Tab-separated table of C-alpha atoms in Angstrom:
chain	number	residue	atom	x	y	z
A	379	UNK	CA	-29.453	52.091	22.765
A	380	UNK	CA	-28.120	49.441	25.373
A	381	UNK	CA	-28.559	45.852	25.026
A	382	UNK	CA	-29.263	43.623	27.570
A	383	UNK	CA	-26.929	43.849	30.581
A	384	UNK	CA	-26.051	40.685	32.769
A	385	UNK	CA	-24.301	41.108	36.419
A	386	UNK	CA	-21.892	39.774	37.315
A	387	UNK	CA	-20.159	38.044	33.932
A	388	UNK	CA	-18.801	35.570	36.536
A	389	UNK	CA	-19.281	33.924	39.525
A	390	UNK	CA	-16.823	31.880	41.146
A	391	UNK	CA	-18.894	30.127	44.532
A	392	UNK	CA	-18.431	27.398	47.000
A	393	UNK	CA	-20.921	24.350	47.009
A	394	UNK	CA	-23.950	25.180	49.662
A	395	UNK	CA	-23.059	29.041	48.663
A	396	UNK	CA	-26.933	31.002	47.567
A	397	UNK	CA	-26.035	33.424	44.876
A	398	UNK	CA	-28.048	36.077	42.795
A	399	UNK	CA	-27.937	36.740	38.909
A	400	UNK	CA	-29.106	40.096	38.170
A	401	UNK	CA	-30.505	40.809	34.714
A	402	UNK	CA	-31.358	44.519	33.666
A	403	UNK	CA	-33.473	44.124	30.165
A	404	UNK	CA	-33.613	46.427	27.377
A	405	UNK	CA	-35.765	49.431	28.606
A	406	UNK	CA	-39.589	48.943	27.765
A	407	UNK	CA	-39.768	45.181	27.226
A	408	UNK	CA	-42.074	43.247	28.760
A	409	UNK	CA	-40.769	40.031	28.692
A	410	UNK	CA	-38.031	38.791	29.958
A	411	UNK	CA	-36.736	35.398	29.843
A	412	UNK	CA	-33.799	33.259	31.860
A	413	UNK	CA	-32.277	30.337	30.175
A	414	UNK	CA	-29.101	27.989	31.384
A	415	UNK	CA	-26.347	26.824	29.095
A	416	UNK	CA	-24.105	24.470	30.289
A	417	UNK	CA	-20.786	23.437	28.215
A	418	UNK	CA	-21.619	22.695	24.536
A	419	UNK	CA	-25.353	22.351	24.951
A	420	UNK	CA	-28.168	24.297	24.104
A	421	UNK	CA	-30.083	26.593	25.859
A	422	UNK	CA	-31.853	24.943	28.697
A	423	UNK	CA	-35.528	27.803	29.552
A	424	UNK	CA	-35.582	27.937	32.888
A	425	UNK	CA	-38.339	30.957	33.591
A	426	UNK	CA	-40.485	33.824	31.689
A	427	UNK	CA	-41.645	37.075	32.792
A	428	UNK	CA	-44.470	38.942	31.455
A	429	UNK	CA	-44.467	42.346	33.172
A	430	UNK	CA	-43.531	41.532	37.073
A	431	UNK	CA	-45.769	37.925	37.044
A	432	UNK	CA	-43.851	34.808	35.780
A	433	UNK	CA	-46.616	32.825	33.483
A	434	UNK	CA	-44.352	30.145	32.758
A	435	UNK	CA	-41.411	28.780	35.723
A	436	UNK	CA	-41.900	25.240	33.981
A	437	UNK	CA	-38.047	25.148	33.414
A	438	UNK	CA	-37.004	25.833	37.010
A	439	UNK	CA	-34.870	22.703	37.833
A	440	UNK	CA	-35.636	22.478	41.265
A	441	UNK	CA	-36.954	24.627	44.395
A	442	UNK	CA	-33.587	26.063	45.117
A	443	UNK	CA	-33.997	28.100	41.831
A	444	UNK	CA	-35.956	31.110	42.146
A	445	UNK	CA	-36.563	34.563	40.562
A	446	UNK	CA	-38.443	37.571	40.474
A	447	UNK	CA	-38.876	40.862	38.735
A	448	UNK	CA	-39.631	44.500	40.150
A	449	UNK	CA	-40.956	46.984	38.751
A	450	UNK	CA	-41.474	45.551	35.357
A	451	UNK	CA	-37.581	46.072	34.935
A	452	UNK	CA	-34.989	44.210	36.886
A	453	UNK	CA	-34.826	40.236	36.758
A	454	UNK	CA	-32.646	38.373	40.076
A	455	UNK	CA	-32.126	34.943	39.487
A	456	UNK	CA	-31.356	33.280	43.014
A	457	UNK	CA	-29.859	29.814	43.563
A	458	UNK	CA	-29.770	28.298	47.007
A	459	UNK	CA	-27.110	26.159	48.053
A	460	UNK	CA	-25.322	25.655	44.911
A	461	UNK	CA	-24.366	22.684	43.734
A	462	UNK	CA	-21.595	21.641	41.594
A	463	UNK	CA	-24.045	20.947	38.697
A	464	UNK	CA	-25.399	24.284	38.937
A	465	UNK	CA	-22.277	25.292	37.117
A	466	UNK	CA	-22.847	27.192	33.774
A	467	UNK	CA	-23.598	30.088	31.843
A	468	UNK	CA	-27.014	31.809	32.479
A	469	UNK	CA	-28.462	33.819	29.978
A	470	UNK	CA	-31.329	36.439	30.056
A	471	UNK	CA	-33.072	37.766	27.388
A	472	UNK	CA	-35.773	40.315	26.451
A	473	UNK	CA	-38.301	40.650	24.128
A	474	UNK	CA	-40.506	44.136	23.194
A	475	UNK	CA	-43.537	42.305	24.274
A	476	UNK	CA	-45.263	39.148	25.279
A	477	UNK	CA	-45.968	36.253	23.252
A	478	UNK	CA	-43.212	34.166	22.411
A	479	UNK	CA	-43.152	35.340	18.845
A	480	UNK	CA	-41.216	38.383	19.204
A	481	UNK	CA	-37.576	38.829	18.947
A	482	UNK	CA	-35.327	37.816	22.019
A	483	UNK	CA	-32.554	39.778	22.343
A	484	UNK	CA	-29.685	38.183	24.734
A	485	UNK	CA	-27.453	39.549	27.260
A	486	UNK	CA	-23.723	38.346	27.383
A	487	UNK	CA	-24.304	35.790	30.357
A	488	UNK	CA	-23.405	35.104	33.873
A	489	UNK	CA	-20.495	32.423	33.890
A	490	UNK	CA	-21.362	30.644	37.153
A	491	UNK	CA	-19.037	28.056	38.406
A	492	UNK	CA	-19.519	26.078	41.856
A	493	UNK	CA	-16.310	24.733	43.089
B	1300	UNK	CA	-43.559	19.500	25.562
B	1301	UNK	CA	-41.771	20.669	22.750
B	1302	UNK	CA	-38.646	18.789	21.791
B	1303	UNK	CA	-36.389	20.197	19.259
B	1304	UNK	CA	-33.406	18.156	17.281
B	1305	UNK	CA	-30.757	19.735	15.780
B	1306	UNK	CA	-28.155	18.129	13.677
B	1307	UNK	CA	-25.070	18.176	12.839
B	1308	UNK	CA	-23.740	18.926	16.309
B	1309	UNK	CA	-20.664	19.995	14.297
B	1310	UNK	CA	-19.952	21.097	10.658
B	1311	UNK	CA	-16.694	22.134	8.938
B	1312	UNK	CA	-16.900	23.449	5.581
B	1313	UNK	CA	-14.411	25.545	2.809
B	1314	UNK	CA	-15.114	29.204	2.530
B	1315	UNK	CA	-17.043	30.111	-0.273
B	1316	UNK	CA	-18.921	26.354	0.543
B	1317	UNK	CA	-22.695	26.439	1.285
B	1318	UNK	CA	-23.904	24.722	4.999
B	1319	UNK	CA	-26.874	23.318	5.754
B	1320	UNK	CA	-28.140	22.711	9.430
B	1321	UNK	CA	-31.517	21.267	10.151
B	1322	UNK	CA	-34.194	20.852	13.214
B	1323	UNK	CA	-37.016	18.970	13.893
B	1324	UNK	CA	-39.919	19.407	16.159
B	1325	UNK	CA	-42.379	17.288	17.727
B	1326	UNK	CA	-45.271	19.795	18.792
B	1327	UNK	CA	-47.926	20.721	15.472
B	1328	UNK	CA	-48.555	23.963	17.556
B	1329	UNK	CA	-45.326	25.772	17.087
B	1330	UNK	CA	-45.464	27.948	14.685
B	1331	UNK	CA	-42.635	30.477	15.037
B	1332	UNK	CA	-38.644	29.273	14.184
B	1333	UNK	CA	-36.029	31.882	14.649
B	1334	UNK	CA	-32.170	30.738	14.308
B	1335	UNK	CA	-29.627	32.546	16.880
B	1336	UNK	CA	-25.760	32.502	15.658
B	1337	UNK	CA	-23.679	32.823	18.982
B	1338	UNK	CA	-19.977	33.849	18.788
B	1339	UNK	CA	-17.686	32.943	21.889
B	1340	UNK	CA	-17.954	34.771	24.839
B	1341	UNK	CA	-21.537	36.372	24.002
B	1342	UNK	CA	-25.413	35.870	24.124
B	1343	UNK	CA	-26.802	34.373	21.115
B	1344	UNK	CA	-27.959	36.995	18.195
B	1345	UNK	CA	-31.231	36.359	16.060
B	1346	UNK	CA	-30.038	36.494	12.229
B	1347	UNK	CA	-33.203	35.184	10.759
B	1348	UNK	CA	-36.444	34.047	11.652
B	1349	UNK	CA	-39.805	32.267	9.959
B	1350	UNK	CA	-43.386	31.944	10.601
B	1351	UNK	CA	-45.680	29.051	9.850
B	1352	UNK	CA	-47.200	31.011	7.295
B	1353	UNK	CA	-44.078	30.987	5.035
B	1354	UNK	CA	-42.229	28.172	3.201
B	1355	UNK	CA	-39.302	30.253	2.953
B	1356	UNK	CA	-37.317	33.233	3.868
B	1357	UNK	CA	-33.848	34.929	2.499
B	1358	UNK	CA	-31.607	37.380	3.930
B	1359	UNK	CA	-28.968	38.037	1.567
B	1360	UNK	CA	-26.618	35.135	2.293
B	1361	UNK	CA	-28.586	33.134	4.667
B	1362	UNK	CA	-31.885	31.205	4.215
B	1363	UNK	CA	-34.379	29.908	6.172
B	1364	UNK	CA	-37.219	27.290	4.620
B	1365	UNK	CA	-39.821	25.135	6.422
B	1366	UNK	CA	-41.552	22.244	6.121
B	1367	UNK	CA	-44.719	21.978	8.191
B	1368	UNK	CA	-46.265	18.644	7.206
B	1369	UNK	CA	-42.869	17.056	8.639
B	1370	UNK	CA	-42.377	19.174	11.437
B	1371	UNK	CA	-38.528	20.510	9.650
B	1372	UNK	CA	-37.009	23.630	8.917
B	1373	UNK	CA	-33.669	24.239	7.744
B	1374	UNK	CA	-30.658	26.916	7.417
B	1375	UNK	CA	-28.992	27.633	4.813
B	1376	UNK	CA	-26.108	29.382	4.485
B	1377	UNK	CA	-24.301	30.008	1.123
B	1378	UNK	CA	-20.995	31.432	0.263
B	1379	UNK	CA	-19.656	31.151	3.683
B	1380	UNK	CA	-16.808	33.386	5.257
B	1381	UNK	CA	-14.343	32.445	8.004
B	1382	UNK	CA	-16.689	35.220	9.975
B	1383	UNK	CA	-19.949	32.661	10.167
B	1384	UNK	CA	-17.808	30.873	12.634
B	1385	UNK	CA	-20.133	30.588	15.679
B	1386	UNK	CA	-22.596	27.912	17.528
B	1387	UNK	CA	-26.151	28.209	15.789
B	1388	UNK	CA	-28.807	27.666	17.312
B	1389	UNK	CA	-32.695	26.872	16.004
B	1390	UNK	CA	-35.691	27.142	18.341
B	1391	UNK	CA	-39.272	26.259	18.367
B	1392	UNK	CA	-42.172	28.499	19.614
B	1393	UNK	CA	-45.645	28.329	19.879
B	1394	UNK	CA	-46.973	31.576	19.677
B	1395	UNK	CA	-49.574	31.780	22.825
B	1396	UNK	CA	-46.593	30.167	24.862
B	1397	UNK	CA	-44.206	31.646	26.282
B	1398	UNK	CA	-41.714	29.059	26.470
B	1399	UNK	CA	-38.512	28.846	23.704
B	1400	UNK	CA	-37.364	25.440	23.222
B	1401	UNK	CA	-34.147	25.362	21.519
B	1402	UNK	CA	-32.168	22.558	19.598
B	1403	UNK	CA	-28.839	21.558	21.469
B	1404	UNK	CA	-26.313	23.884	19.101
B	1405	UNK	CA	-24.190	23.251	15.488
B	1406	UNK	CA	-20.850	24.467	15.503
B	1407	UNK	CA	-20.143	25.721	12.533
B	1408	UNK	CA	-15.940	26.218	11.214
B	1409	UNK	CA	-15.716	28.061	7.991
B	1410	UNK	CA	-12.192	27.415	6.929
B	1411	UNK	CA	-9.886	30.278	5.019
């Protein structure tokens, strides 16, 4: 079946720019994660989902990050006014159900450069 | 919080050589380690995960063992193939969490 899908692959913006990641899990999971990876260095969590309620938005760098899910599906990651640092890859993943302990399973990334 | 270490940050080895990359992590109540291998250009891929329950796990080539008492775990890879070539990374979970904290990446070259 399809894997996680991850629109758009990039994003080219200009600083003070808002922008929206869209994430579209694998059908019937749960949980659905958001993590940041900037150039050679790990995977930074930013939020978790659990149905449409976020349990967890520890990771959120600041208040110009935001996201939300509908319908138990759909994940939009938002940044307001971008900032040069914002620049990297965001990943989403999805998992079959909550609990951390389950398998994530990634999408390709959003490549997000702020010029 | 959870903080992971991962090292080396880079590792070049001869095909048909074994690699070893290892973690450490500071919080007692993880208890779930998966490793992701993640090729250029794509999301990271699970290829092998342990539980706190287990000392060790194989998959064919690849090997996973754990050390609770001093908060370790390791991957093993033997027999490598220019193919392994990828970032790997190793996480630490604790199971009522939701939160994945992940070492900073190896880079693993597998020369022909």
């Amino acid at each position: 079946g399809a894997g996680v899908s991850q629109s758009p692959s990039n994003k080219v913006t200009e600083k003070g720019k808002d922008v929206e990641l869209r994430c579209d899990p694998i059908s019937g999971h749960t949980a659905l994660y958001w993590y940041r990876q900037s150039l050679g260095q790990g995977l930074e969590f930013l939020i978790y989902f659990q149905g449409n309620s976020a349990p967890d938005k520890s990771g959120l760098p600041s208040d110009r990050f935001s996201a939300e899910r509908t319908g138990g599906s759909v994940s939009t990651l938002t940044i307001q006014r971008t900032q040069q640092e914002d620049s990297a890859v965001y990943l989403c993943a999805s998992s079959l159900k909550g609990g951390a302990n389950n398998e994530q399973f990634f999408g390709p990334g959003t490549r997000l450069t702020v010029l | 919080g959870e903080n992971v270490e991962q090292h080396p940050s880079t590792l070049s080895v001869q095909e048909g050589d074994s690699a070893v990359i290892k973690c450490t992590y500071s919080d007692s109540a993880s208890n779930y380690f998966p490793w992701y291998k993640q090729e250029l250009g794509k999301g990271p891929q699970l290829i092998i995960d342990i539980r706190s329950n287990v000392g060790e796990k194989k998959d064919q080539r690849i090997a996973v063992t754990l050390n609770k008492t001093a908060k370790h775990f390791s991957l093993h890879i033997t027999e490598t193939q220019p193919e392994d070539s990828a970032v790997y990374f190793c996480a630490a979970i604790a199971t009522n969490a939701g939160k994945s904290t992940f070492g900073d990446g190896t880079t693993l070259t597998v020369k022909p």
